[in-house]
Short mmCIF file of C-alpha atoms and ligand atoms in Angstrom, two decimals:
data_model
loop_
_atom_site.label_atom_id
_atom_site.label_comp_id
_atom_site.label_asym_id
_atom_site.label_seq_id
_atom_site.Cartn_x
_atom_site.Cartn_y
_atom_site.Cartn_z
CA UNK A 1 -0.92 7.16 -25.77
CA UNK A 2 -1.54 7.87 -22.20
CA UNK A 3 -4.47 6.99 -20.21
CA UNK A 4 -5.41 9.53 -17.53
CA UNK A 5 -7.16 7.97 -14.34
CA UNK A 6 -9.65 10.03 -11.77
CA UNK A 7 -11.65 8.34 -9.35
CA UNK A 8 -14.66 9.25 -7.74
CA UNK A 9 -15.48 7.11 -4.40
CA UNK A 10 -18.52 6.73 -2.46
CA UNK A 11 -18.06 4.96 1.02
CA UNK A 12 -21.16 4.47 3.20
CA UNK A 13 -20.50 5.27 6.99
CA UNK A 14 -20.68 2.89 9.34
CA UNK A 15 -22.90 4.83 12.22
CA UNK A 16 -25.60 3.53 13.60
CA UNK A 17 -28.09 5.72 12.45
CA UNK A 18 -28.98 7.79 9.23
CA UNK A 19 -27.18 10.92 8.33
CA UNK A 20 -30.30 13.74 8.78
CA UNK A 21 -32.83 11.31 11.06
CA UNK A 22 -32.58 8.69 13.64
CA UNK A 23 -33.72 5.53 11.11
CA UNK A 24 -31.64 2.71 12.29
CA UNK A 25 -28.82 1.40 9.64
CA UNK A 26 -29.31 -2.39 9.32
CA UNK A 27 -28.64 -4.10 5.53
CA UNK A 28 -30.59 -7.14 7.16
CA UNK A 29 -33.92 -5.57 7.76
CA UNK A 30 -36.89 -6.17 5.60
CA UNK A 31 -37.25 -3.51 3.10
CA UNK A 32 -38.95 -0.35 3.53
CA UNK A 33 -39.18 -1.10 7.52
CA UNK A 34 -36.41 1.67 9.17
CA UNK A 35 -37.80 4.91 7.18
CA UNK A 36 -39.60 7.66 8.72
CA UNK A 37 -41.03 11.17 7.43
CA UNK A 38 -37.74 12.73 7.19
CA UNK A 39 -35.94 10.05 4.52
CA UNK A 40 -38.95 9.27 2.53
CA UNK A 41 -39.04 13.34 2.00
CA UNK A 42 -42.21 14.55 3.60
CA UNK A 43 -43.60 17.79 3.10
CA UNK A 44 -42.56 19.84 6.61
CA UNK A 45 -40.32 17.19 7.96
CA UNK A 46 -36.78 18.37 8.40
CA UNK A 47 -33.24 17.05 8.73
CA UNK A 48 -30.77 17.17 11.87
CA UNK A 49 -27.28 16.27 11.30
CA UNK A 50 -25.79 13.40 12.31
CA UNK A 51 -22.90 14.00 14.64
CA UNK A 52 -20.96 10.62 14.40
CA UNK A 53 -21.22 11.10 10.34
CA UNK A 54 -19.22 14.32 10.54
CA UNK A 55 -16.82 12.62 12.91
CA UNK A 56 -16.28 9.93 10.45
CA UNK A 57 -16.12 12.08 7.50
CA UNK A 58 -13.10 14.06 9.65
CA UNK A 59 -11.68 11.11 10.55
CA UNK A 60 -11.45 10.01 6.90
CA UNK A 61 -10.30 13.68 5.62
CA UNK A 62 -7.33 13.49 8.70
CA UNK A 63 -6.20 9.73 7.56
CA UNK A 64 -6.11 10.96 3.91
CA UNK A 65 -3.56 13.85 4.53
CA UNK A 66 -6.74 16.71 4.24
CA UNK A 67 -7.54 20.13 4.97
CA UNK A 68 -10.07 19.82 7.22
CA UNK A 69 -12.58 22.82 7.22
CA UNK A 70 -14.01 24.53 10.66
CA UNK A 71 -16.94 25.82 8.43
CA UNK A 72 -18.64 23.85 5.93
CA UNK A 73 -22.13 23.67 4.49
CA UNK A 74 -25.03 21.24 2.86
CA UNK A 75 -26.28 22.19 -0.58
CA UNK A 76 -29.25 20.34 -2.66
CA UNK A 77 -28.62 17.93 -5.63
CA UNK A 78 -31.56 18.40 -7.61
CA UNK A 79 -32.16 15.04 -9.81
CA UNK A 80 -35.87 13.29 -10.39
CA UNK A 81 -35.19 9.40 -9.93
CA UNK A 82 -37.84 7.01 -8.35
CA UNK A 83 -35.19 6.22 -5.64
CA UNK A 84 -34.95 9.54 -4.49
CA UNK A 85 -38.35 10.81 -2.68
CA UNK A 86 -37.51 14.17 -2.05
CA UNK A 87 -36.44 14.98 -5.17
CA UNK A 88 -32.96 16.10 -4.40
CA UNK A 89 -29.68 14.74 -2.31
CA UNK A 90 -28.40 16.63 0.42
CA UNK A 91 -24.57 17.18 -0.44
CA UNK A 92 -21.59 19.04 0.40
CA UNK A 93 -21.29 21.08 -2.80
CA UNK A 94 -19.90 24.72 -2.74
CA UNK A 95 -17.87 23.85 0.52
CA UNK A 96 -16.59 20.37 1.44
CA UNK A 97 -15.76 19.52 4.79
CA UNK A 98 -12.16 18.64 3.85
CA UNK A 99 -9.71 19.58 0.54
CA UNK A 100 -6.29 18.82 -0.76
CA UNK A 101 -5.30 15.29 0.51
CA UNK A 102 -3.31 12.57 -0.95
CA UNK A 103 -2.91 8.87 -0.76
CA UNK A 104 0.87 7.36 -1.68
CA UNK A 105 0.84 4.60 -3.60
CA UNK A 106 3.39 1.98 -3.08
CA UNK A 107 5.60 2.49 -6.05
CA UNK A 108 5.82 6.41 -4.61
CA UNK A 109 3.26 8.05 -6.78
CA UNK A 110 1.23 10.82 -5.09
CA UNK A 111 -2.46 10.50 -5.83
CA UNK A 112 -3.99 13.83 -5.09
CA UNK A 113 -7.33 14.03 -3.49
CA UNK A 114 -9.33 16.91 -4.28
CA UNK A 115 -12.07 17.01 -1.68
CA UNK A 116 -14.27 14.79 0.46
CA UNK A 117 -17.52 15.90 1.27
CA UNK A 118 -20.62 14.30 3.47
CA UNK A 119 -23.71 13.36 1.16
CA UNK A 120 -26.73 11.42 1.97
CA UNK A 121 -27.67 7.76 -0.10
CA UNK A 122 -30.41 7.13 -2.49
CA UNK A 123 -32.58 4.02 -2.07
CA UNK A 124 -32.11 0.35 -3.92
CA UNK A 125 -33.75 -0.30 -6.54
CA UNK A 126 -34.60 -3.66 -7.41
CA UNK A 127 -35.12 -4.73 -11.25
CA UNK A 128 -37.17 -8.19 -11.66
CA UNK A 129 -34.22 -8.52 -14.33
CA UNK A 130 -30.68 -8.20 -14.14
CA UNK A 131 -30.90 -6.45 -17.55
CA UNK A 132 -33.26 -3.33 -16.86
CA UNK A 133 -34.56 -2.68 -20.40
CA UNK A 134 -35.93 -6.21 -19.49
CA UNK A 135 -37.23 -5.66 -16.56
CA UNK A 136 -41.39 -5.65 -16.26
CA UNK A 137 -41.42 -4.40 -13.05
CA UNK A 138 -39.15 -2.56 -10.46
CA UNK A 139 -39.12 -2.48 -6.62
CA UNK A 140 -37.64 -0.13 -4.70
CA UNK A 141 -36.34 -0.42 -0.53
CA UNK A 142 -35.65 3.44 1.25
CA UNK A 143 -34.27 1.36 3.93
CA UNK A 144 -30.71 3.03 2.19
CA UNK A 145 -32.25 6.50 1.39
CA UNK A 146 -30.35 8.40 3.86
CA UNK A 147 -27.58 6.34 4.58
CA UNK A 148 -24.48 8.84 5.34
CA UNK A 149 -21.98 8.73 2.76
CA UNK A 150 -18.68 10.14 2.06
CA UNK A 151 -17.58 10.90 -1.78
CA UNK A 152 -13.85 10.98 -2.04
CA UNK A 153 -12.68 12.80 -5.31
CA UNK A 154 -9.39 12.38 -6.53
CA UNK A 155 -7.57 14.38 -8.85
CA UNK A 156 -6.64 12.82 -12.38
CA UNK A 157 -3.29 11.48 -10.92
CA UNK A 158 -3.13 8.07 -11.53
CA UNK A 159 -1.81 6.71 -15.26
CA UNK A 160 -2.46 2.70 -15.03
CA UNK A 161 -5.29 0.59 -14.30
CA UNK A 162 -3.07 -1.12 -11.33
CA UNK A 163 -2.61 1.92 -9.77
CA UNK A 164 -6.42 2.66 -9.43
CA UNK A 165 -6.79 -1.07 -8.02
CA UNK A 166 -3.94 0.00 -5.73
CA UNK A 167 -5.60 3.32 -4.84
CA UNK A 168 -9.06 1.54 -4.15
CA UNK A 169 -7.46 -0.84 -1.78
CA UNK A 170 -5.22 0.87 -0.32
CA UNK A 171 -8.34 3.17 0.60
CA UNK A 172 -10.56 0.42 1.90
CA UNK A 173 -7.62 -0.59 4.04
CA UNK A 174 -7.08 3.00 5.36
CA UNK A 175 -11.30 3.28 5.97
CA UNK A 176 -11.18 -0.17 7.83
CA UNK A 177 -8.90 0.76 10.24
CA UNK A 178 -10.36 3.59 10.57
CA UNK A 179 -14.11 1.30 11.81
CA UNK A 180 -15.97 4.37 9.34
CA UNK A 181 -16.86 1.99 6.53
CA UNK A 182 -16.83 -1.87 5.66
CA UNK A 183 -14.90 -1.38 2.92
CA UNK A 184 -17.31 -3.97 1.33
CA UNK A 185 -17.51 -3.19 -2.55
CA UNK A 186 -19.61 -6.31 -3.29
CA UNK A 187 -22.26 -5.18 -1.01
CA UNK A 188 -21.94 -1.69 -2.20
CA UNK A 189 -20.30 -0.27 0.64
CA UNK A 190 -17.42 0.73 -1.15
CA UNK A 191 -18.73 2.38 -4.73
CA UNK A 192 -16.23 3.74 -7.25
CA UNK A 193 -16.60 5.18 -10.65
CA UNK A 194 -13.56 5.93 -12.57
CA UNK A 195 -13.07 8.94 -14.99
CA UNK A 196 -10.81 7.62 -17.94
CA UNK A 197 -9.33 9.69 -21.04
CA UNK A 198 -6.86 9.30 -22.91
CA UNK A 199 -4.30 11.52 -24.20
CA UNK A 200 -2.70 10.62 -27.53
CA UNK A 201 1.07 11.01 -28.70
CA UNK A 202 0.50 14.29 -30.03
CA UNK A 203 -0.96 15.40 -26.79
CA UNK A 204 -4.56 15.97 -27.62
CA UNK A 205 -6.90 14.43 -25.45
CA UNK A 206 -9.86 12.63 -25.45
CA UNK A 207 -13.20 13.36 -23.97
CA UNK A 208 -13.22 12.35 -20.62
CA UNK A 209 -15.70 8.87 -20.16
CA UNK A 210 -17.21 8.02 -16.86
CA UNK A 211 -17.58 4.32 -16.11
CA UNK A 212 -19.89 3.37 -13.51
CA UNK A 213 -21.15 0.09 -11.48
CA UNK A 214 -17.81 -1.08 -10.86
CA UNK A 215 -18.42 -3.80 -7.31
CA UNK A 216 -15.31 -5.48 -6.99
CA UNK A 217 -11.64 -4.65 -6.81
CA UNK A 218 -10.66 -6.62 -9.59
CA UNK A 219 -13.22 -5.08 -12.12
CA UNK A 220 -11.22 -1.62 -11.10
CA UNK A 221 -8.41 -2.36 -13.05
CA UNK A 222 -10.33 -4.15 -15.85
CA UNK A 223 -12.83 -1.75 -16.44
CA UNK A 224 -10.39 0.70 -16.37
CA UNK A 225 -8.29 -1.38 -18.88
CA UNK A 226 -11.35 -1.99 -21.42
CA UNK A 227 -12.69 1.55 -21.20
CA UNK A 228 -9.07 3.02 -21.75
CA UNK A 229 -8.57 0.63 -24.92
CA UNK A 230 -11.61 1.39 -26.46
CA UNK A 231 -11.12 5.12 -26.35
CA UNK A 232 -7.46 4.79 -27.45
CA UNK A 233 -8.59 2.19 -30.62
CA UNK A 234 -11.33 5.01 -31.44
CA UNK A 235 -8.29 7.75 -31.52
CA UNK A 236 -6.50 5.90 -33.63
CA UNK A 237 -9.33 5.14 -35.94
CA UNK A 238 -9.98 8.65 -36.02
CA UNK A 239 -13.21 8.39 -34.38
CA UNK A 240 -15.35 10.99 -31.62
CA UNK A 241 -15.10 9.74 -28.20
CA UNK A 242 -18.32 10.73 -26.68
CA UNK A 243 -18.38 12.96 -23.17
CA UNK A 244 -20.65 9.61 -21.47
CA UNK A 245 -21.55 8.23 -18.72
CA UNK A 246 -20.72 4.07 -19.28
CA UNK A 247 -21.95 1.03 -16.96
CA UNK A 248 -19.54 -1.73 -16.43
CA UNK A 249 -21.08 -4.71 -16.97
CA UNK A 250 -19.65 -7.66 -15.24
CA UNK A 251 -20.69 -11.03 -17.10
CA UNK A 252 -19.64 -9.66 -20.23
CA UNK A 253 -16.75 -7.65 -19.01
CA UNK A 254 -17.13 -4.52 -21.58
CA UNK A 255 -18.59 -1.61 -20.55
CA UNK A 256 -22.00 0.11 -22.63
CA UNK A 257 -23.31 3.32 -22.92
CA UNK A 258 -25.57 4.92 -20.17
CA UNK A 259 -26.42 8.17 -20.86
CA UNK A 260 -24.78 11.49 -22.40
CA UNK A 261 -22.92 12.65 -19.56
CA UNK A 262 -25.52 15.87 -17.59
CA UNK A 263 -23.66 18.66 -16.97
CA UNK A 264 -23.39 19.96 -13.44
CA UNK A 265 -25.30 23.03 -14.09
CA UNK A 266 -28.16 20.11 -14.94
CA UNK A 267 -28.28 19.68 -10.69
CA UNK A 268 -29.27 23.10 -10.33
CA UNK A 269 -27.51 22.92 -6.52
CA UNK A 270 -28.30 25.50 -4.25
CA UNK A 271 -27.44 25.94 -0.50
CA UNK A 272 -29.27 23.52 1.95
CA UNK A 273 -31.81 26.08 3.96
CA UNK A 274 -32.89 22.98 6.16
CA UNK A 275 -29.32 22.88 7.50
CA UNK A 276 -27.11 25.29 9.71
CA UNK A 277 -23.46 25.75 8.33
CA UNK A 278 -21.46 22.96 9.78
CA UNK A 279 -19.42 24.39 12.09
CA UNK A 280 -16.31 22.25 13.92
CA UNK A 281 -13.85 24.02 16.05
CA UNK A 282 -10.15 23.68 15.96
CA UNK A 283 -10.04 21.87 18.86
CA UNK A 284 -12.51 19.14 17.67
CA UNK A 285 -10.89 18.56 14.32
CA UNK A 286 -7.32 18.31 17.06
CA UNK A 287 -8.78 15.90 19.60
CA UNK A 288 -9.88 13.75 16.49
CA UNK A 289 -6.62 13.60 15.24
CA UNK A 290 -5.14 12.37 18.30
CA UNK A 291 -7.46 10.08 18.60
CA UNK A 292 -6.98 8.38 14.73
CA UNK A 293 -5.37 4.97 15.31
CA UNK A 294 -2.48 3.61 13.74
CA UNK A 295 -3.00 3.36 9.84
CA UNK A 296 -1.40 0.53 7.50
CA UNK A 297 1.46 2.48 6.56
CA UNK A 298 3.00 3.49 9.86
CA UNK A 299 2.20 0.17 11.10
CA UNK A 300 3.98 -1.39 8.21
CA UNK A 301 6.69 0.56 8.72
CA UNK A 302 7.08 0.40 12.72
CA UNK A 303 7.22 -3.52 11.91
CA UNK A 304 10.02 -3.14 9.06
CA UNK A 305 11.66 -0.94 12.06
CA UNK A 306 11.05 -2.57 15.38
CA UNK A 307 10.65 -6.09 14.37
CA UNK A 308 13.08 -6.42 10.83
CA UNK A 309 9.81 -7.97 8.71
CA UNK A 310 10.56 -7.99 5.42
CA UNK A 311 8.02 -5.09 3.64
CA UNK A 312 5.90 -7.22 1.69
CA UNK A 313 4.67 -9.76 4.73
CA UNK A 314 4.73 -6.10 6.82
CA UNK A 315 1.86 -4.63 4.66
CA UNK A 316 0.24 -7.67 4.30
CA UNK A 317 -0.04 -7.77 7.86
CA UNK A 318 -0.57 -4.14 8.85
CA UNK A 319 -3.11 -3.36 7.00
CA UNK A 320 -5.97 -5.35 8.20
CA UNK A 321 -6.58 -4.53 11.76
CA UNK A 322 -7.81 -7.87 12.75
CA UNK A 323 -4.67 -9.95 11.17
CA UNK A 324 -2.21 -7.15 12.86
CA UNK A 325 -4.24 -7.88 16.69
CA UNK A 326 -3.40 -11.34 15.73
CA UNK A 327 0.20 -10.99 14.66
CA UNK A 328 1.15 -8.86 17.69
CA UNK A 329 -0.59 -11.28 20.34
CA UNK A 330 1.30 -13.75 18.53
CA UNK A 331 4.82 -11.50 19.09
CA UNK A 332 3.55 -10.70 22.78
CA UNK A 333 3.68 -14.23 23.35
CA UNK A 334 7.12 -14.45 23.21
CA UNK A 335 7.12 -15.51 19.69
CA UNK A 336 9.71 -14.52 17.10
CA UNK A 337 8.22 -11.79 15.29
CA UNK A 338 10.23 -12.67 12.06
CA UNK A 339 8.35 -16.30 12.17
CA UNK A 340 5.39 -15.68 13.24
CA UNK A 341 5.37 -13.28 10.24
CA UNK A 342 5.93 -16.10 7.75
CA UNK A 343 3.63 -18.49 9.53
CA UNK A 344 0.74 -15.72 9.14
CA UNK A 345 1.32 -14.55 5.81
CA UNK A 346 2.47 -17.95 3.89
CA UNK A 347 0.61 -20.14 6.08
CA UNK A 348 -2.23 -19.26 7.58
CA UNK A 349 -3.81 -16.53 5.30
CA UNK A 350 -2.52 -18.48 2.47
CA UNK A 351 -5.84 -20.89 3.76
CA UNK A 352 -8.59 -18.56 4.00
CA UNK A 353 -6.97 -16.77 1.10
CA UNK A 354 -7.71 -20.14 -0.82
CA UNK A 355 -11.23 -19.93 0.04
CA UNK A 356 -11.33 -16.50 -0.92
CA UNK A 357 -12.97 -15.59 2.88
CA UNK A 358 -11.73 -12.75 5.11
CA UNK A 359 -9.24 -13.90 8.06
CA UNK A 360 -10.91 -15.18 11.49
CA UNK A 361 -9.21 -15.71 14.10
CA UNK A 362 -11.73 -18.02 15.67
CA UNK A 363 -10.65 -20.70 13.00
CA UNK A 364 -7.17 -20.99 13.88
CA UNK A 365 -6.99 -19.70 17.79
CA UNK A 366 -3.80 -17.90 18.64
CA UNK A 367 -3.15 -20.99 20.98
CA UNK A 368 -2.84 -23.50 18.34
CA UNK A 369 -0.55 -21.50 16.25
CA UNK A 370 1.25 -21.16 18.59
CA UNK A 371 1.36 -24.88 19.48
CA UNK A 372 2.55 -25.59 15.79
CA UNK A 373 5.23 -23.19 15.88
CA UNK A 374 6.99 -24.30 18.96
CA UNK A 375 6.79 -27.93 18.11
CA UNK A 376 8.01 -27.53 14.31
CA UNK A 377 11.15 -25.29 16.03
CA UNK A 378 12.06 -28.17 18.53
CA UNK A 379 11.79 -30.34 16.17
CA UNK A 380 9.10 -32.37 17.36
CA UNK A 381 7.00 -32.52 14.30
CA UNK A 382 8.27 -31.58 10.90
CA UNK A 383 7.53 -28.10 8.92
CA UNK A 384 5.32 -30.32 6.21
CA UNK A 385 3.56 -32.12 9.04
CA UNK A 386 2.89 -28.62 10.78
CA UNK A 387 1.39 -27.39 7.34
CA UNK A 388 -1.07 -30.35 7.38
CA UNK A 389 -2.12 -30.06 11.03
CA UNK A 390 -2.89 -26.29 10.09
CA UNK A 391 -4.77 -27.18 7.30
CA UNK A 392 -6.63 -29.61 9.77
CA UNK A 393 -7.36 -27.43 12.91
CA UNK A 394 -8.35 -24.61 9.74
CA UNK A 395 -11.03 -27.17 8.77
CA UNK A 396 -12.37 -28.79 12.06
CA UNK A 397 -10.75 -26.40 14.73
CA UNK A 398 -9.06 -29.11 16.43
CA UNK A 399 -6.64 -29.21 19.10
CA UNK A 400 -3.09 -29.10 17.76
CA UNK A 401 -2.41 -31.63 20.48
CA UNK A 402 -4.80 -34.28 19.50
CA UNK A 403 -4.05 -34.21 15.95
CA UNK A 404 -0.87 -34.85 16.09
CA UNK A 405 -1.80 -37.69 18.28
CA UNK A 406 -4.04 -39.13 16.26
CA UNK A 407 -1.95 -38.74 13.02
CA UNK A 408 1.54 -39.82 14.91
CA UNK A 409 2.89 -36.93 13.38
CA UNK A 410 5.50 -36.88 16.22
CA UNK A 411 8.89 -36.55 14.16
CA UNK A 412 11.66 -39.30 14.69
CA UNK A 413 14.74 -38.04 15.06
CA UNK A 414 16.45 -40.97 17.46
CA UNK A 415 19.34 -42.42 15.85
CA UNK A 416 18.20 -46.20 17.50
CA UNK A 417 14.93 -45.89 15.20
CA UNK A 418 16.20 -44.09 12.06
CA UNK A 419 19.47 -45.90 11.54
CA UNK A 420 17.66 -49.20 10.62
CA UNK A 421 15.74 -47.23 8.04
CA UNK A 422 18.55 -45.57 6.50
CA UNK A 423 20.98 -48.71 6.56
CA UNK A 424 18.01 -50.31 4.07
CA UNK A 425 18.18 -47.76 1.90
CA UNK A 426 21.73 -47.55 1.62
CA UNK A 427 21.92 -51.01 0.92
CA UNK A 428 18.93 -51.20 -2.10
CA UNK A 429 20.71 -48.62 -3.54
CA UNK A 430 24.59 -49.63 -4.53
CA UNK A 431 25.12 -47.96 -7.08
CA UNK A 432 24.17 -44.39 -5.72
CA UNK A 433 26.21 -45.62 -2.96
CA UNK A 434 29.38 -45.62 -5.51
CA UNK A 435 28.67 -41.80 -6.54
CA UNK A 436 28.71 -40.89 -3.12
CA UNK A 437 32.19 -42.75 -2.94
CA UNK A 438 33.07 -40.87 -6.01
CA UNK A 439 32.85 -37.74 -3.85
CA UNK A 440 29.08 -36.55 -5.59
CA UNK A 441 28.51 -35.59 -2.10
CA UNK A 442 24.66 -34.23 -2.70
CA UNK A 443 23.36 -37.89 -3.22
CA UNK A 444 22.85 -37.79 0.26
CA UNK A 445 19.42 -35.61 -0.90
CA UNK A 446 18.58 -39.37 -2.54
CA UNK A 447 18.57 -41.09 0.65
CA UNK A 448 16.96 -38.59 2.88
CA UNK A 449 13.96 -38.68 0.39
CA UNK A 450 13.86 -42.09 0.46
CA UNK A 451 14.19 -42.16 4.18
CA UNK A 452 11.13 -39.59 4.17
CA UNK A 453 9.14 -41.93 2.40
CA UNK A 454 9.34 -45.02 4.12
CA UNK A 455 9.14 -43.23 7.62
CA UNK A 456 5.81 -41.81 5.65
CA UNK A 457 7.15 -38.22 6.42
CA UNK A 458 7.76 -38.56 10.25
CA UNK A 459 11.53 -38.68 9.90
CA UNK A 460 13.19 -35.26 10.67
CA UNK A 461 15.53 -34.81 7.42
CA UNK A 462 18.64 -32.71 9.14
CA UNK A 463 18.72 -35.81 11.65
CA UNK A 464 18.48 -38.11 8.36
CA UNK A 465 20.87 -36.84 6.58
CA UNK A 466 23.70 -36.26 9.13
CA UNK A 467 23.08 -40.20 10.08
CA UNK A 468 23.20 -41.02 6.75
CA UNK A 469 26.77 -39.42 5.95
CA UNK A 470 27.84 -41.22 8.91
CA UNK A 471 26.84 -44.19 7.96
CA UNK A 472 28.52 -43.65 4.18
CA UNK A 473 31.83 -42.75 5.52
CA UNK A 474 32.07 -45.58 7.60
CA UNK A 475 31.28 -43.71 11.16
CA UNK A 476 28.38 -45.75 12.55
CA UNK A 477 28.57 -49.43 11.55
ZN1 ZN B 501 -35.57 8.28 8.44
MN1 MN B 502 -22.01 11.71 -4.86
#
């Protein structure tokens, strides 16, 4: 059995106004408040393009290794839904602005992308119950309706659940860098539905199943996992796999049936005759391209090349824009690149990681990293000290500085203070003392933990242990 993966992604652009009228974009208004004439589908009122959408859209196509099309055109999605006044979605149907991409994956698949084309949003409905057969009554905010989207179509490329997951981040983290979308799939931002089929051992395939409603990366893979099982369990059992549209549902983690999948004749599309042909000249699609800034890959790899990161902390770096500013102010700084790498990734994002919030850097200033780092590599306060005061300035944004005041964190490592210490361990502890003498050399470890704990961590344990070999062998009385 094989399952066969396609993916069909909707990412809202992040301009400031609405793709065919000037409504302001703003997820924090009051419903209904930004819609005008034009969205709400008037009779008479008419649409004008939104320039920055089509830049975004090109900027997308360029990033994801597209054609990109000097002539392009709008076409009408004709579909009756209470979310959609006008009765149809403006969409890029018989000519996408851009064709033929790909996105690599990191174990070297090539996903094909089949086209990307510019396409308007619906409104949000509201149900008064999360289950809508439930519901008694339904709301619905326009404030979306026109809300410039891009749909990104792949081709059937991928084979595992992972790799969609993969695919889906990967694209967010492409789109982010890019400033054309949030990248947000909670908040709907970020929309995929995933077509699934499976192809048995005798290579006849399945119908192909559309699962829909997937908001969150995770749910990717595992509605992609469910909906693949299910279809391969009803091969074997000799059962018909219906041609359906499915809705993940997320509390119970299975997916149910929607609706017999409509046909695209159904949509009855037919050329736009509100809109010109989109027209973008060579030179436009050209200075766009120059303009595209550096995307997770090449920055991954330019800090495997330049700076000798090792590739996993690389892409975990590179591809959030934010993280990388951080990382190379950090490098500018005269810090090693190499540790400030390891700092970042096991460190600090390991915190907001924890906390499962994005990376700030207002909650651990460049400064105070900084601080840490140069005091843990002279030796001034230990690596597991450093930890905690990261933890600490994480929590309360305190000064580096005055926490390690507060805490005397400051690491002994004079011989006048330690050897005391280590003497009184030596001597509650004979009879690890006569392995040592024995030559079992890595007792030493013993006394440096003990050490550790009665100098409550302060100690610095290279300077502990080379005293206490000293001491063993007779060197300092
Ligand atoms: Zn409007
Ligand atoms: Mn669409």
């Amino acid at each position: 059995m094989k399952t066969v993966i396609g993916l069909e992604i909707h990412a809202q652009l992040l301009t400031e106004t609405k793709a065919f009228c000037t409504c302001e974009i703003d997820v924090n208004a009051k419903p209904n408040t930004n819609i005008c004439p034009v969205c709400t589908g008037q009779p008479g009122a008419l649409p004008v393009l939104n320039k920055k959408a089509v830049e975004f859209a090109i900027m997308a196509g360029l990033a994801l290794n597209c054609e990109i099309h000097e002539i392009s055109s709008f076409d009408r999605k004709n579909y009756f839904y209470p979310d959609l006044p006008k009765g149809y979605q403006i969409t890029q149907y018989f000519h996408p602005i851009a064709t033929e991409g790909y996105l690599n994956l990191d174990n070297g698949k090539h996903v094909r992308i089949r086209r990307i084309h510019i396409e308007e949003d619906a409104g949000k409905m509201v149900h008064s119950s999360e289950n809508i057969t439930e519901s008694k009554e339904s709301l619905i905010d326009f404030n979306r309706c026109g809300v410039p989207l891009i749909e990104i179509v792949t081709e059937p490329d991928m084979e595992k659940s992972e790799e969609a997951k993969e695919f889906m981040e990967k694209l967010r983290d492409i789109l982010r860098t890019l400033g054309v979308c949030s990248g947000n799939m909670e908040e709907g931002a970020l929309r995929c539905d995933a077509n699934v089929s499976v192809v048995d051992d005798n290579g006849r395939s399945s119908s192909r199943v559309e699962v829909k409603n997937i908001n969150s990366f995770r749910y990717v893979q595992y509605a992609i996992e469910y909906e693949a099982e299910r279809i391969s369990k009803a091969l074997k059992d000799g059962k018909d796999v219906k041609h359906e549209t499915r809705g993940w549902n997320f509390v119970t983690r299975t997916t149910v049936s929607l609706r017999s999948k409509e046909e695209e004749n159904d949509y009855r599309y037919f050329p736009e005759p509100d809109l010109p042909i989109l027209k973008v000249s060579k030179s436009q699609i050209e200075n766009i391209k120059q303009n595209l800034p550096e995307l997770p890959d090449q920055k991954s790899e330019r800090y495997v090349k330049t700076y000798g990161l090792a590739k996993d902390n690389a892409n975990i770096i590179a591809k959030d824009k934010i993280i990388s500013a951080y990382f190379e102010k950090l490098v500018s700084s005269k810090m090693d690149p190499k540790d400030s790498s390891n700092w970042i990734v096991n460190d600090l994002l390991a915190l907001f990681n924890a906390d499962s919030v994005d990376f700030n850097p207002d909650k651990v200033p460049i400064e105070s990293l900084k601080v840490l780092m140069e005091y843990t590599n002279s030796g001034k306060i230990s690596r597991l000290s450093a930890k905690e005061i990261l933890g600490e300035i994480y929590k309360n944004n305190n000064n580096p500085q005055d926490i390690i005041k507060e805490k005397n964190l400051i690491q002994v490592s004079d011989e006048n203070s330690l050897v005391p210490v280590i003497k009184k361990v030596i001597e509650n502890n004979p009879s690890v003392v006569e392995q040592y003498k024995k030559g079992k050399t890595s007792v030493v470890g013993f006394f440096v933990g003990n050490v550790m704990k009665e100098t409550k961590g302060k100690a610095d344990p290279k300077v502990v242990g080379d005293l206490a070999k000293k001491i063993l062998d007779g060197e300092i009385k």
